[in-house]
XYZ file of C-alpha atoms in Angstrom:
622
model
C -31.804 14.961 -21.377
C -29.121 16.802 -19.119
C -28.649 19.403 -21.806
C -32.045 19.835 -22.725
C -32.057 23.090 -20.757
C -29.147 24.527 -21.974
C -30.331 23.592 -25.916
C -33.560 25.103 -25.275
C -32.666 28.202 -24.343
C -30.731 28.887 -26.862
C -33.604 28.864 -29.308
C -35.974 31.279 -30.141
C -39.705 30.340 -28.809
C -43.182 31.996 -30.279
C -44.951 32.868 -26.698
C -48.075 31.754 -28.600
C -46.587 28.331 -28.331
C -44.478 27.267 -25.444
C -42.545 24.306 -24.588
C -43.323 22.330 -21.446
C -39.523 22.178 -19.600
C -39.968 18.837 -17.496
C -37.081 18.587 -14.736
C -35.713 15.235 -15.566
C -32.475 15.873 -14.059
C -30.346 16.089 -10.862
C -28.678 18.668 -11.518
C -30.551 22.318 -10.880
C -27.605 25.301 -11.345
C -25.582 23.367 -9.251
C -28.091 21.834 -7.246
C -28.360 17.719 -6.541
C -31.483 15.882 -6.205
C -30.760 12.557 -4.339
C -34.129 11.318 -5.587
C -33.280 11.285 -8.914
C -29.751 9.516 -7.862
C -31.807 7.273 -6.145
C -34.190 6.881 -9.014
C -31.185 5.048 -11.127
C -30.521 1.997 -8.541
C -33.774 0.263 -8.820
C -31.740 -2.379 -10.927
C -29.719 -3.129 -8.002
C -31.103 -5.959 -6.061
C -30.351 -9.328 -4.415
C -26.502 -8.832 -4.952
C -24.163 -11.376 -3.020
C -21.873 -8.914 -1.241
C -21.739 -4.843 -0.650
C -18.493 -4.879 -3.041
C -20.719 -5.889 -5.661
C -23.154 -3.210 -4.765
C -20.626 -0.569 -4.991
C -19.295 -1.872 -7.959
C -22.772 -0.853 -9.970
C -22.540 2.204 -7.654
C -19.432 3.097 -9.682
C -21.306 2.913 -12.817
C -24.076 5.308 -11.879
C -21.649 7.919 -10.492
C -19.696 7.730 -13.911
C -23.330 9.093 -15.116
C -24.068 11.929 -12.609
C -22.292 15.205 -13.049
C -20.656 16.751 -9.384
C -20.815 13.399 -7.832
C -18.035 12.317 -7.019
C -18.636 9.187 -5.275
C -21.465 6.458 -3.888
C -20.806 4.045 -1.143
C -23.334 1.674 -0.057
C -22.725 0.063 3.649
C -25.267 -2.941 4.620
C -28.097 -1.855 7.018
C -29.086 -3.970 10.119
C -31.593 -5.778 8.698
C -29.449 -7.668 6.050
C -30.801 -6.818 2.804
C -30.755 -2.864 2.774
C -27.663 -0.597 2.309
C -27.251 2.967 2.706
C -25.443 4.921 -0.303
C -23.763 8.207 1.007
C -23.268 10.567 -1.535
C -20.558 12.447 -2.060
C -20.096 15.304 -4.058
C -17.825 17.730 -6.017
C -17.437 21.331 -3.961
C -19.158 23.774 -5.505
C -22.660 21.332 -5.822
C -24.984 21.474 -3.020
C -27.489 18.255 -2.569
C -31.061 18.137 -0.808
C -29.523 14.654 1.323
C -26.277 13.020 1.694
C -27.446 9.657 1.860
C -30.331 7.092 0.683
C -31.592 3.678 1.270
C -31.696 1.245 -1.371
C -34.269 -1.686 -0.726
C -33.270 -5.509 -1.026
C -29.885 -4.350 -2.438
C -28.883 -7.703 -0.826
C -29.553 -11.225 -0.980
C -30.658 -12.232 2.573
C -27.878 -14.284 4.541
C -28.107 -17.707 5.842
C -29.222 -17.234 9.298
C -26.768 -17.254 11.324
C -23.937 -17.366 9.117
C -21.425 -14.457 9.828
C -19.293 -13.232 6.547
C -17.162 -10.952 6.291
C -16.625 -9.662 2.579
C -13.665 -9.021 1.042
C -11.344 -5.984 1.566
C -9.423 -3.809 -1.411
C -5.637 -3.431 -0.559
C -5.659 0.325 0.851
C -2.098 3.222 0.805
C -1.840 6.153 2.512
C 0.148 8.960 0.770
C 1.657 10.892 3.114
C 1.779 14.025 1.081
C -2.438 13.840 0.972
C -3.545 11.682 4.085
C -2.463 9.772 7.475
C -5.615 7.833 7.864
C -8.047 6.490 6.514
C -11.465 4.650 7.825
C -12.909 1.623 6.071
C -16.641 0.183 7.219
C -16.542 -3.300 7.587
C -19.358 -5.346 5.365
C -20.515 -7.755 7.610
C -23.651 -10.286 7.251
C -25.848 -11.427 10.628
C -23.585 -8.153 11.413
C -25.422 -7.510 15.865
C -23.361 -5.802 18.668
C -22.181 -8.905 20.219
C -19.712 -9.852 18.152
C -16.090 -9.587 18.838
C -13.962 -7.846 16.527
C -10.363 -7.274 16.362
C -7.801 -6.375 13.976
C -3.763 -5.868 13.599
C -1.412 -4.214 11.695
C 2.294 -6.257 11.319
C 4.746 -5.262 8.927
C 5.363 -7.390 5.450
C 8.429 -8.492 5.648
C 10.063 -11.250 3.182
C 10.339 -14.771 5.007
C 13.426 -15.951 3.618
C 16.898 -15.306 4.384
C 18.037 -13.362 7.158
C 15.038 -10.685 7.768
C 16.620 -8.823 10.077
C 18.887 -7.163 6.813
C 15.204 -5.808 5.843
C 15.083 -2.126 6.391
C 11.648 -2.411 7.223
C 11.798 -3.210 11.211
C 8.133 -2.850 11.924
C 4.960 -2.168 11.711
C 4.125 1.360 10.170
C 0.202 1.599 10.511
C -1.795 1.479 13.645
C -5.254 -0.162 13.210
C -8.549 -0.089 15.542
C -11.762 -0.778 15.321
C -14.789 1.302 16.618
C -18.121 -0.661 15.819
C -18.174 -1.557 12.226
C -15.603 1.151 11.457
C -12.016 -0.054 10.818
C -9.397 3.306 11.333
C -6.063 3.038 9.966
C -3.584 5.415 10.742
C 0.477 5.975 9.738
C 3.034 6.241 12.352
C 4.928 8.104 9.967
C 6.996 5.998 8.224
C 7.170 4.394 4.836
C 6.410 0.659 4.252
C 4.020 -2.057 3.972
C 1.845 -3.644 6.714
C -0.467 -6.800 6.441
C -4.033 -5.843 8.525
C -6.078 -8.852 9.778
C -9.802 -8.191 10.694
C -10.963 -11.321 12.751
C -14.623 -11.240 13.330
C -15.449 -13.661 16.222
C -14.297 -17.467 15.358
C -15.263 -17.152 11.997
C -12.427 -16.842 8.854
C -10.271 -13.513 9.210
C -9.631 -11.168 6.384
C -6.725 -10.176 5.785
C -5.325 -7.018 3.102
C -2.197 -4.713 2.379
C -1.849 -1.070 3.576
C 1.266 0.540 1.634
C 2.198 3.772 3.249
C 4.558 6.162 0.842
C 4.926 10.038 -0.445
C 4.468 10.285 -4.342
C 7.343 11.413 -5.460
C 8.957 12.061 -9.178
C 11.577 8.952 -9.777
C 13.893 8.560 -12.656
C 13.133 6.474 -15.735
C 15.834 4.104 -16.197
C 18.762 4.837 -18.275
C 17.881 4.896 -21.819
C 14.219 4.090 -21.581
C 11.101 6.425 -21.643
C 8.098 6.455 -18.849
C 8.360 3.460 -16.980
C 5.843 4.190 -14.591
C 2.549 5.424 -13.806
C 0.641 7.242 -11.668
C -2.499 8.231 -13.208
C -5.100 6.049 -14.685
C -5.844 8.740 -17.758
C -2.100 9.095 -18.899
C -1.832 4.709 -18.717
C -4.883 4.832 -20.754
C -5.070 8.033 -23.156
C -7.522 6.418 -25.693
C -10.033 5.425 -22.935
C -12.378 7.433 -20.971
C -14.468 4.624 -19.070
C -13.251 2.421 -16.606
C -16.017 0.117 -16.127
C -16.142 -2.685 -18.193
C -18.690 -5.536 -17.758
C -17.484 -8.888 -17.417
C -18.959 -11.697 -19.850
C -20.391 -15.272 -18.602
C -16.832 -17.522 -18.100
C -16.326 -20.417 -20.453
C -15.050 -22.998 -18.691
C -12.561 -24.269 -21.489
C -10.693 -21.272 -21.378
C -7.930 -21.750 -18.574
C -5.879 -19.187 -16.676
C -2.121 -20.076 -16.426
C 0.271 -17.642 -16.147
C 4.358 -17.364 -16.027
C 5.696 -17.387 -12.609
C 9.625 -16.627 -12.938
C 10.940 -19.884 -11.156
C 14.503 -18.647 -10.700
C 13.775 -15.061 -9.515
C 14.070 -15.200 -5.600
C 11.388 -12.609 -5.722
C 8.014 -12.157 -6.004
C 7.633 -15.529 -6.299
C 5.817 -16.365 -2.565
C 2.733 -18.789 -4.624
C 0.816 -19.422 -1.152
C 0.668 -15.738 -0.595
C -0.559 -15.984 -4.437
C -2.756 -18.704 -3.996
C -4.709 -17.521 -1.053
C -5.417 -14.031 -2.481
C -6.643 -15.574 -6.133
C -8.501 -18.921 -5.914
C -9.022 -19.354 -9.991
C -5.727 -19.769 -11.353
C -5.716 -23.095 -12.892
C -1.911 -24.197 -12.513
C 1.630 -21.737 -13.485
C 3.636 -22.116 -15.862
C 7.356 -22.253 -14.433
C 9.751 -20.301 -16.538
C 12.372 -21.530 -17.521
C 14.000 -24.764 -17.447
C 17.512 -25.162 -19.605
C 20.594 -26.947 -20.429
C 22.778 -26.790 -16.597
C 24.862 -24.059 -18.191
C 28.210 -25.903 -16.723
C 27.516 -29.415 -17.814
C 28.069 -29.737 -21.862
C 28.569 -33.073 -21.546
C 25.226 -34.423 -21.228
C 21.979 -33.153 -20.989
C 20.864 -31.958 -18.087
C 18.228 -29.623 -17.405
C 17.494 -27.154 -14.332
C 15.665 -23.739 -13.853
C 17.628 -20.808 -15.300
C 20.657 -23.121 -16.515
C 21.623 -23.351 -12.698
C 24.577 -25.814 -12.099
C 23.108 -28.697 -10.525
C 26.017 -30.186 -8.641
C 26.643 -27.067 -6.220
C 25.369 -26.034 -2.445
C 23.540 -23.003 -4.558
C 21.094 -24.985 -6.609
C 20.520 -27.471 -3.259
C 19.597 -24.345 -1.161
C 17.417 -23.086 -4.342
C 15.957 -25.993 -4.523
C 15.044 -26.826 -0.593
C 14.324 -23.168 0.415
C 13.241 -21.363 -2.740
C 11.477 -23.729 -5.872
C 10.110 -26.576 -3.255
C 8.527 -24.528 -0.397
C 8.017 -21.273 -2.190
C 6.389 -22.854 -5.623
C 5.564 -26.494 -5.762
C 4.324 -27.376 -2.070
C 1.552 -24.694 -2.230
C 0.388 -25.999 -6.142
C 0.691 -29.204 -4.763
C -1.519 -28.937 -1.590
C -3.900 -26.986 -3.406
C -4.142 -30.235 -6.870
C -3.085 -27.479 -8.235
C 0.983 -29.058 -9.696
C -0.788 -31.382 -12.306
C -2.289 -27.938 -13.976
C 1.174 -26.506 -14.553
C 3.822 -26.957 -17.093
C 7.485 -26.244 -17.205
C 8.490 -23.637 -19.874
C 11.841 -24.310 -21.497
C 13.671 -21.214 -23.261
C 12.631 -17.812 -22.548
C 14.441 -14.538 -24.036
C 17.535 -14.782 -22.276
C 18.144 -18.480 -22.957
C 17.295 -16.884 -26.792
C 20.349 -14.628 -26.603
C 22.610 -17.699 -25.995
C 20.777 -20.700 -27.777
C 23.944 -23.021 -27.834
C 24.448 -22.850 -24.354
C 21.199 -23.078 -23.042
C 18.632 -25.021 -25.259
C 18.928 -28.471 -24.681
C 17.442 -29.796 -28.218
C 20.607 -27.893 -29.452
C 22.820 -29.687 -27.308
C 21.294 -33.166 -27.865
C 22.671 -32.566 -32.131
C 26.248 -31.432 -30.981
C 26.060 -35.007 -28.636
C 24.843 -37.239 -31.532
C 25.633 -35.024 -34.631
C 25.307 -37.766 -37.245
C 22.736 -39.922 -35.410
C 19.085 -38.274 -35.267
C 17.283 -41.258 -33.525
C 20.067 -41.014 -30.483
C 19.959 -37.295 -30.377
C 15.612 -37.226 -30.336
C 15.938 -40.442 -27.906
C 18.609 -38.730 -25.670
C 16.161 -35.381 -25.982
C 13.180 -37.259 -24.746
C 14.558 -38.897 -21.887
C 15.565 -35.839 -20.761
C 12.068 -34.335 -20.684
C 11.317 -37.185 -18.939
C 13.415 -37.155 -16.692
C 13.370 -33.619 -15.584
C 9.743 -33.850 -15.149
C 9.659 -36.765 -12.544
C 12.328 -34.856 -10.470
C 10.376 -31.769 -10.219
C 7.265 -34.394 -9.140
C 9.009 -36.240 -6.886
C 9.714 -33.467 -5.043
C 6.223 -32.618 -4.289
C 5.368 -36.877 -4.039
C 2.743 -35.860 -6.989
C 2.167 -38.294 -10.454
C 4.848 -36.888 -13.123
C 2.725 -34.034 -14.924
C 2.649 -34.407 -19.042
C 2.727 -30.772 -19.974
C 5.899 -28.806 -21.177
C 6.049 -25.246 -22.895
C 8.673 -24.526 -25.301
C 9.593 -20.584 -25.740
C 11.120 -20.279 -28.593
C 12.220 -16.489 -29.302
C 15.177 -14.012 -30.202
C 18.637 -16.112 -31.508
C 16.866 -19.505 -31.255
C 14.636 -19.115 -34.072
C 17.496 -18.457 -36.468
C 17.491 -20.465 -39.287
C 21.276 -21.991 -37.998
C 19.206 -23.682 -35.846
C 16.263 -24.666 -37.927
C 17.586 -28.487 -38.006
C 17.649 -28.516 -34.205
C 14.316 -26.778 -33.870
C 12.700 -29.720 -36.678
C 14.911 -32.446 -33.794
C 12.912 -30.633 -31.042
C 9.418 -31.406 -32.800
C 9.755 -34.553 -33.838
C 10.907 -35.667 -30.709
C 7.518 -33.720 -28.950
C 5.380 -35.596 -31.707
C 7.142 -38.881 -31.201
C 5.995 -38.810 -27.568
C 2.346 -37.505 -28.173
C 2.021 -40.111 -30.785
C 3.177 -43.001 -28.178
C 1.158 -41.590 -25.432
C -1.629 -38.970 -25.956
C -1.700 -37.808 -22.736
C 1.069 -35.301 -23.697
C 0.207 -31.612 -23.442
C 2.848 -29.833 -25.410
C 2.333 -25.647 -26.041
C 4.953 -23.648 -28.389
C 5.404 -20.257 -27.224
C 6.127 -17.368 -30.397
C 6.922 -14.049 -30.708
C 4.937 -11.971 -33.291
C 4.089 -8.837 -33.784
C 0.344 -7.277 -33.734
C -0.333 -8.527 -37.044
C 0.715 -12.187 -36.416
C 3.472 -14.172 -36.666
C 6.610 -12.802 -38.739
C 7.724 -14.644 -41.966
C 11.149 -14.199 -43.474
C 14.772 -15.660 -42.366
C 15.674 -15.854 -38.607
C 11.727 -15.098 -37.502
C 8.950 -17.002 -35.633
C 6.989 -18.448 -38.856
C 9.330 -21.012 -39.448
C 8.663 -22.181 -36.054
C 5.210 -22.729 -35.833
C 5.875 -24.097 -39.822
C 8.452 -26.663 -38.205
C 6.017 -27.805 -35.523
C 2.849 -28.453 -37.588
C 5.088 -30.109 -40.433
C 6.739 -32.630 -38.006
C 3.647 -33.447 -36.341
C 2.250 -34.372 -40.017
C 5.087 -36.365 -40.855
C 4.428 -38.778 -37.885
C 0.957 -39.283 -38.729
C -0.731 -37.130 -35.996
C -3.454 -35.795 -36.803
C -4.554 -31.669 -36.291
C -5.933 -32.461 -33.027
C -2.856 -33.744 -31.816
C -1.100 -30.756 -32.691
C 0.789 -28.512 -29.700
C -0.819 -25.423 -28.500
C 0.386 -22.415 -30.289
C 0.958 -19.059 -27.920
C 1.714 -16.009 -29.370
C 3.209 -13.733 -27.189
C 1.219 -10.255 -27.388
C 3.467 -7.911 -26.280
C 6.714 -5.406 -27.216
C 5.650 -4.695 -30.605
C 8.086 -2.077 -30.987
C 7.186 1.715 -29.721
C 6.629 2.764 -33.172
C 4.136 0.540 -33.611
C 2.552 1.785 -30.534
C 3.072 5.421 -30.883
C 0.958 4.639 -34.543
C -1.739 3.010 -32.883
C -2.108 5.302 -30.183
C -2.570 8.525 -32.856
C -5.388 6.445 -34.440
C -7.055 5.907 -31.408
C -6.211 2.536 -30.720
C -6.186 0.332 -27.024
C -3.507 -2.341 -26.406
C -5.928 -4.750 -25.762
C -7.019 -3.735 -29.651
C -3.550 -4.524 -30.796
C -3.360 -7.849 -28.827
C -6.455 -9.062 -30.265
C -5.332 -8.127 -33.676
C -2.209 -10.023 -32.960
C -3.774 -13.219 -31.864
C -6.462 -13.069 -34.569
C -3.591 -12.551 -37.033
C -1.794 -15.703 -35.656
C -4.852 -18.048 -35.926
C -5.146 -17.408 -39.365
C -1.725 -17.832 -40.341
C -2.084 -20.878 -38.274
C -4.942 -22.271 -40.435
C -3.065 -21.182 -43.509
C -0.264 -24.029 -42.672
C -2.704 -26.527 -41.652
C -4.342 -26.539 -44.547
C -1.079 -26.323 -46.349
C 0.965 -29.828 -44.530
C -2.730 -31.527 -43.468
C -4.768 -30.467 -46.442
C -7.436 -29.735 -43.680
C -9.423 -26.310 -43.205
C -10.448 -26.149 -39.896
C -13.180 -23.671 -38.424
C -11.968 -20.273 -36.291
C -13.409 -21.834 -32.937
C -11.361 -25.475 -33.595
C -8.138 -23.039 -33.956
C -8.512 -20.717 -31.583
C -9.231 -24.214 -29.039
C -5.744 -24.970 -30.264
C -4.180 -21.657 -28.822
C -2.869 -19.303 -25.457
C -2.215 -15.932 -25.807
C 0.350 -13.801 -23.419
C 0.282 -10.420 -22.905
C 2.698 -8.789 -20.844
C 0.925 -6.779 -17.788
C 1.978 -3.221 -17.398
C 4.740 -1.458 -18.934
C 5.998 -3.202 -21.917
C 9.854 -3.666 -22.313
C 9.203 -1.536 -25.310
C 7.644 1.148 -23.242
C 5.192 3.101 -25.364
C 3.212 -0.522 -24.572
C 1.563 0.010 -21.831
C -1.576 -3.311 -21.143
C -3.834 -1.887 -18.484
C -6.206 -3.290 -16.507
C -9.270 -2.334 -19.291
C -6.851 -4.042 -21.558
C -7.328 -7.302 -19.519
C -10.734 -6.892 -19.124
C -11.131 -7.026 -22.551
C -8.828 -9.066 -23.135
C -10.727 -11.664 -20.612
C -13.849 -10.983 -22.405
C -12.669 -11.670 -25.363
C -11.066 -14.350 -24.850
C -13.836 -16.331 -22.833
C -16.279 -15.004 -25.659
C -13.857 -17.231 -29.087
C -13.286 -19.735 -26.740
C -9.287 -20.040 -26.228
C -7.860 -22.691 -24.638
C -5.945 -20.380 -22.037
C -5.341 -16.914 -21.090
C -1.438 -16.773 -19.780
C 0.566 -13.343 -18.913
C 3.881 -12.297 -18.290
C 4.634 -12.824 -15.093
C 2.916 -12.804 -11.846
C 6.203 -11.957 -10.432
C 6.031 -8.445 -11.704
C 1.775 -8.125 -11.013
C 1.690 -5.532 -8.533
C 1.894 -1.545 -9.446
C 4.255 -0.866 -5.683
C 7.705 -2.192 -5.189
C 8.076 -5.759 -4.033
C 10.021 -5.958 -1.043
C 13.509 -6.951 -1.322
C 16.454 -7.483 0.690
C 18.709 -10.261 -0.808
C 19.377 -8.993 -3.893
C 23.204 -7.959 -4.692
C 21.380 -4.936 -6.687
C 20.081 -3.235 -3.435
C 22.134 -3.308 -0.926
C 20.378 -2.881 2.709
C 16.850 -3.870 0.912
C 13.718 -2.313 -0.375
C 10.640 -1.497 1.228
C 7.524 -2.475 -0.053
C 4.604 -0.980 -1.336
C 6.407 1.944 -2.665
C 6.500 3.811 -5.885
C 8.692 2.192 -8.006
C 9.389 1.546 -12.278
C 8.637 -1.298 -13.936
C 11.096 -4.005 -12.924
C 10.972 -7.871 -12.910
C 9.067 -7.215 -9.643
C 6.365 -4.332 -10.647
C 4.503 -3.742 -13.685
C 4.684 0.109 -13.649
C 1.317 0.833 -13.031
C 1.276 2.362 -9.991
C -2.442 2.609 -9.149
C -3.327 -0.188 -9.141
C -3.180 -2.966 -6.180
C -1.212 -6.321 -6.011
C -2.743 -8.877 -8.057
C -5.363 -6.998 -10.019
C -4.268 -8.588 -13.139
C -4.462 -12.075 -11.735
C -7.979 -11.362 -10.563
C -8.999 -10.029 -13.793
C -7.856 -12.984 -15.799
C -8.872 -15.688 -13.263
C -11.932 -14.536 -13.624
C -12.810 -12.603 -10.054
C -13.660 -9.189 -10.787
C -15.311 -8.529 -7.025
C -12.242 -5.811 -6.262
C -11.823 -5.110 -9.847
């Protein structure tokens, strides 16, 4: 209907018969209507929270040529908001603002909430402050209200070698109205609003200056800055989020030997749905080839290093927050990973156990298991918890070679052996594959998943008992990408296509050692799937936060037994901030611009987290 002027007056009318012109839109030669605006919000009603409000706001300015925005703040009585309009420069509108009746679900009397808060940056080149009104229910004038700005600065280690001294926003509070303002320098603060005795808010304020920075050496864009070049097959942003199925989990890598970006409380208390982690990656102690022995990255177990990593990094900093959140039974140790890939013999300890018992299989898969065991009992005595029955094996690059095909077969028998004598065993096999499934041929990931699901038959298992199988959706290879980008294609198209690929090669081997067919839901309730957030190491893959969102929906709608991603180290678009790394000397600040790194996905628009709240289901600030 908004072109129906424009088409009719391009035709030729007989005066003897002319067409009634009815004014069904906002939009008058420039000229905005706020009624008609108005008009589309009548589906908005008895919401939980203003950020919900504003979130269907969003959709009805996507709709409305010259506006550019609609903000809804909750009116004294509760249930109303008022939506100012704003709009593009050269449109004029009959009324900035408009009321929208029982937008809200009436409070509990009494009960004072404050609603949650985006994470907010100022960019110095464009603004120095910025005003945010606080959404407050049972909201009267007697309430005390306070807030502070204090710098984010890493807690471990010596802080004062953190170039970031203090605070670099000032914060007050006028009414409803929070004002944030820059001091001038660059950095990252932490504001808390506390509204009376009741539970603070707290969110980030990065303050930087966009600036051009240099890809790294040998690789193409590795970050971004605008949502349209991220995403140059999309032109919506809003995506609606299906009903969550409840079997589908949300349990993603955390890099367990990184000594960054690895703080899980911080984590925990910005993202209440994650179901558990999964801790990558346990391996063979890289000095000890004498015996199995397993630790996190290979670390040697015997010196002062791993004992401080242990007491001050993996214990406080990872499994006390799972832990005091029942969260540690949830989560599973991953063992492999890419690197340990690039030197198998050295690292994988199912490789090891043959070199130790070389013509004695039963010793070698006895020696293998106890190891498992073991390892698992001294990460949960650590946290006092019950031993947790769930391992991840990542099996990728040099260690699927066929060299090591007999070690691999050692590896799942040993698995099956223990799922068979206790079926309490939760046991997931983590493969790379491209976007149409899992590759065949010497030295590739088929034989893997063919290893597994034979070994598991041999035993007498049966297809339910069989391990999770996780593809690992991600670096395809940029001409792959660059292909499916000219045909008009999303990565969350080519993830889908990947993991759709891998179920059915999946039930093509089933059918093959079990003689079973099995149904697409029973197979799918079999499998993970792991994207990696951001820029891709192969960098013309680049999963955005649509991609999740469809990739959520998706997943939630076929039923998969978990969602996982690589990494929440990495899931925020700013620079982590860093100050005990060899690599940058003096540190680095926070919540600045930065390329994609073991710390920051690339995407630089987009706040800390947002992938973690997309998977885990909590969409509020999404």
């Amino acid at each position: 209907m908004k072109k129906l002027i424009a088409i009719l007056s391009s035709l030729t009318i007989a005066a003897a018969a002319p067409l009634p012109i009815i004014a069904c839109s906002a939009k008058e030669s420039n000229f905005l209507r706020v009624k008609y605006i108005a008009n589309q919000t009548t589906a908005i009603k008895n919401l939980e929270n203003i950020n919900e409000v504003n979130k269907e706001l969003e959709k009805i300015t996507k709709k409305n040529d010259g506006v550019v925005s609609l903000i809804a703040t909750r009116n004294s009585n509760q249930t109303d908001v008022t939506v100012k309009v704003t709009i593009e420069q050269n449109y004029k509108i009959d009324s900035n603002t408009f009321i929208i009746k029982n937008a809200l679900i009436k409070p509990i009397t009494g009960q004072v909430v404050i609603s949650k808060i985006k994470d907010q940056r100022l960019d110095l080149a464009k603004e120095w402050e910025k005003e945010i009104e606080l959404d407050i229910t049972n909201y009267n004038e007697n309430l005390k209200i306070t807030a502070k700005s204090e710098a984010y600065i890493p807690s471990v280690g010596n802080a004062n070698n953190y170039p970031q001294k203090s605070n670099v926003t000032d914060v007050t509070v006028e009414g409803r109205t929070l004002k944030i303002k820059s001091l001038g320098n660059k950095g990252q603060d932490i504001i808390t609003v506390n509204v009376g005795r009741y539970e603070p808010v707290k969110f980030k304020v990065s303050v930087y200056e966009e600036k051009y920075i240099e890809n790294p050496i040998g690789k193409g864009k590795s970050h971004y800055y605008d949502w349209q070049e991220a995403n140059p097959n999309r032109k919506e942003k809003y995506i609606e989020q299906v009903k969550t199925n409840s079997k589908t989990k949300f349990v993603p890598y955390i890099d367990a030997a990184l000594y960054n970006g690895d703080k899980v409380e911080d984590i925990l208390q910005q993202n209440k749905n994650i179901d558990g982690l999964t801790f990558a990656f346990a391996n063979q102690d890289n000095k000890n080839q004498d015996k199995l022995s397993i630790s996190f990255a290979g670390l040697d177990k015997t010196t002062e290093g791993y004992k401080w990593y242990t007491e001050h990094k993996l214990l406080p900093d990872i499994l006390k927050p799972l832990a005091s959140r029942d969260l540690f039974k949830n989560s599973r140790v991953s063992y492999g990973g890419y690197n340990a890939g690039e030197a198998p013999e050295k690292n994988l300890p199912w490789i090891l156990a043959t070199k130790l018992a070389p013509d004695d299989q039963v010793k070698a898969q006895k020696m293998l298991e106890q190891a498992f065991i073991d390892y698992q009992q001294e990460l949960a005595n650590l946290v006092g918890q019950k031993m947790v029955k769930k391992i991840d094996f990542d099996i990728e690059g040099g260690a699927q070679d066929d060299k090591y095909k007999n070690d691999t077969a050692l590896l799942a028998r040993t698995i099956a052996g223990m799922k068979k004598a206790d079926k309490e065993w939760d046991f997931s096999v983590t493969v790379a594959v491209l976007n149409d499934g899992l590759i065949s041929g010497p030295n590739k990931g088929m034989q893997v998943v063919e290893t597994f699901i034979q070994e598991y038959a041999k035993v007498g298992l049966s297809v339910n008992d069989l391990p999770k199988f996780n593809p690992m959706v991600m670096d395809y290879g940029n001409d792959i990408y660059e292909k499916a980008i000219a045909e008009g294609k999303t990565n969350f198209d080519l993830a889908k296509q990947a993991t759709e690929s891998t179920m059915r090669q999946i039930q093509s081997i089933i059918k093959t050692e079990f003689h079973q067919t099995i149904t697409d839901a029973q197979t799918y309730a079999m499998m993970g799937s792991t994207p990696m957030i951001g820029v891709n190491d192969t960098e013309k893959g680049v999963f955005t936060l649509e991609d999740a969102k469809d990739f959520y929906n998706w997943s939630h709608t076929i039923g998969i037994d978990y969602i996982s991603m690589w990494s929440i180290n990495d899931d925020r678009g700013l620079s982590y901030p860093i100050y005990d790394d060899p690599n940058y000397p003096g540190g680095v600040f926070g919540g600045q611009p930065a390329n994609k790194s073991q710390t920051s996905h690339g995407l630089l628009y987009l706040n800390e987290y947002d992938f973690t709240r997309v998977f885990s289901g909590d969409w509020e600030l999404v």
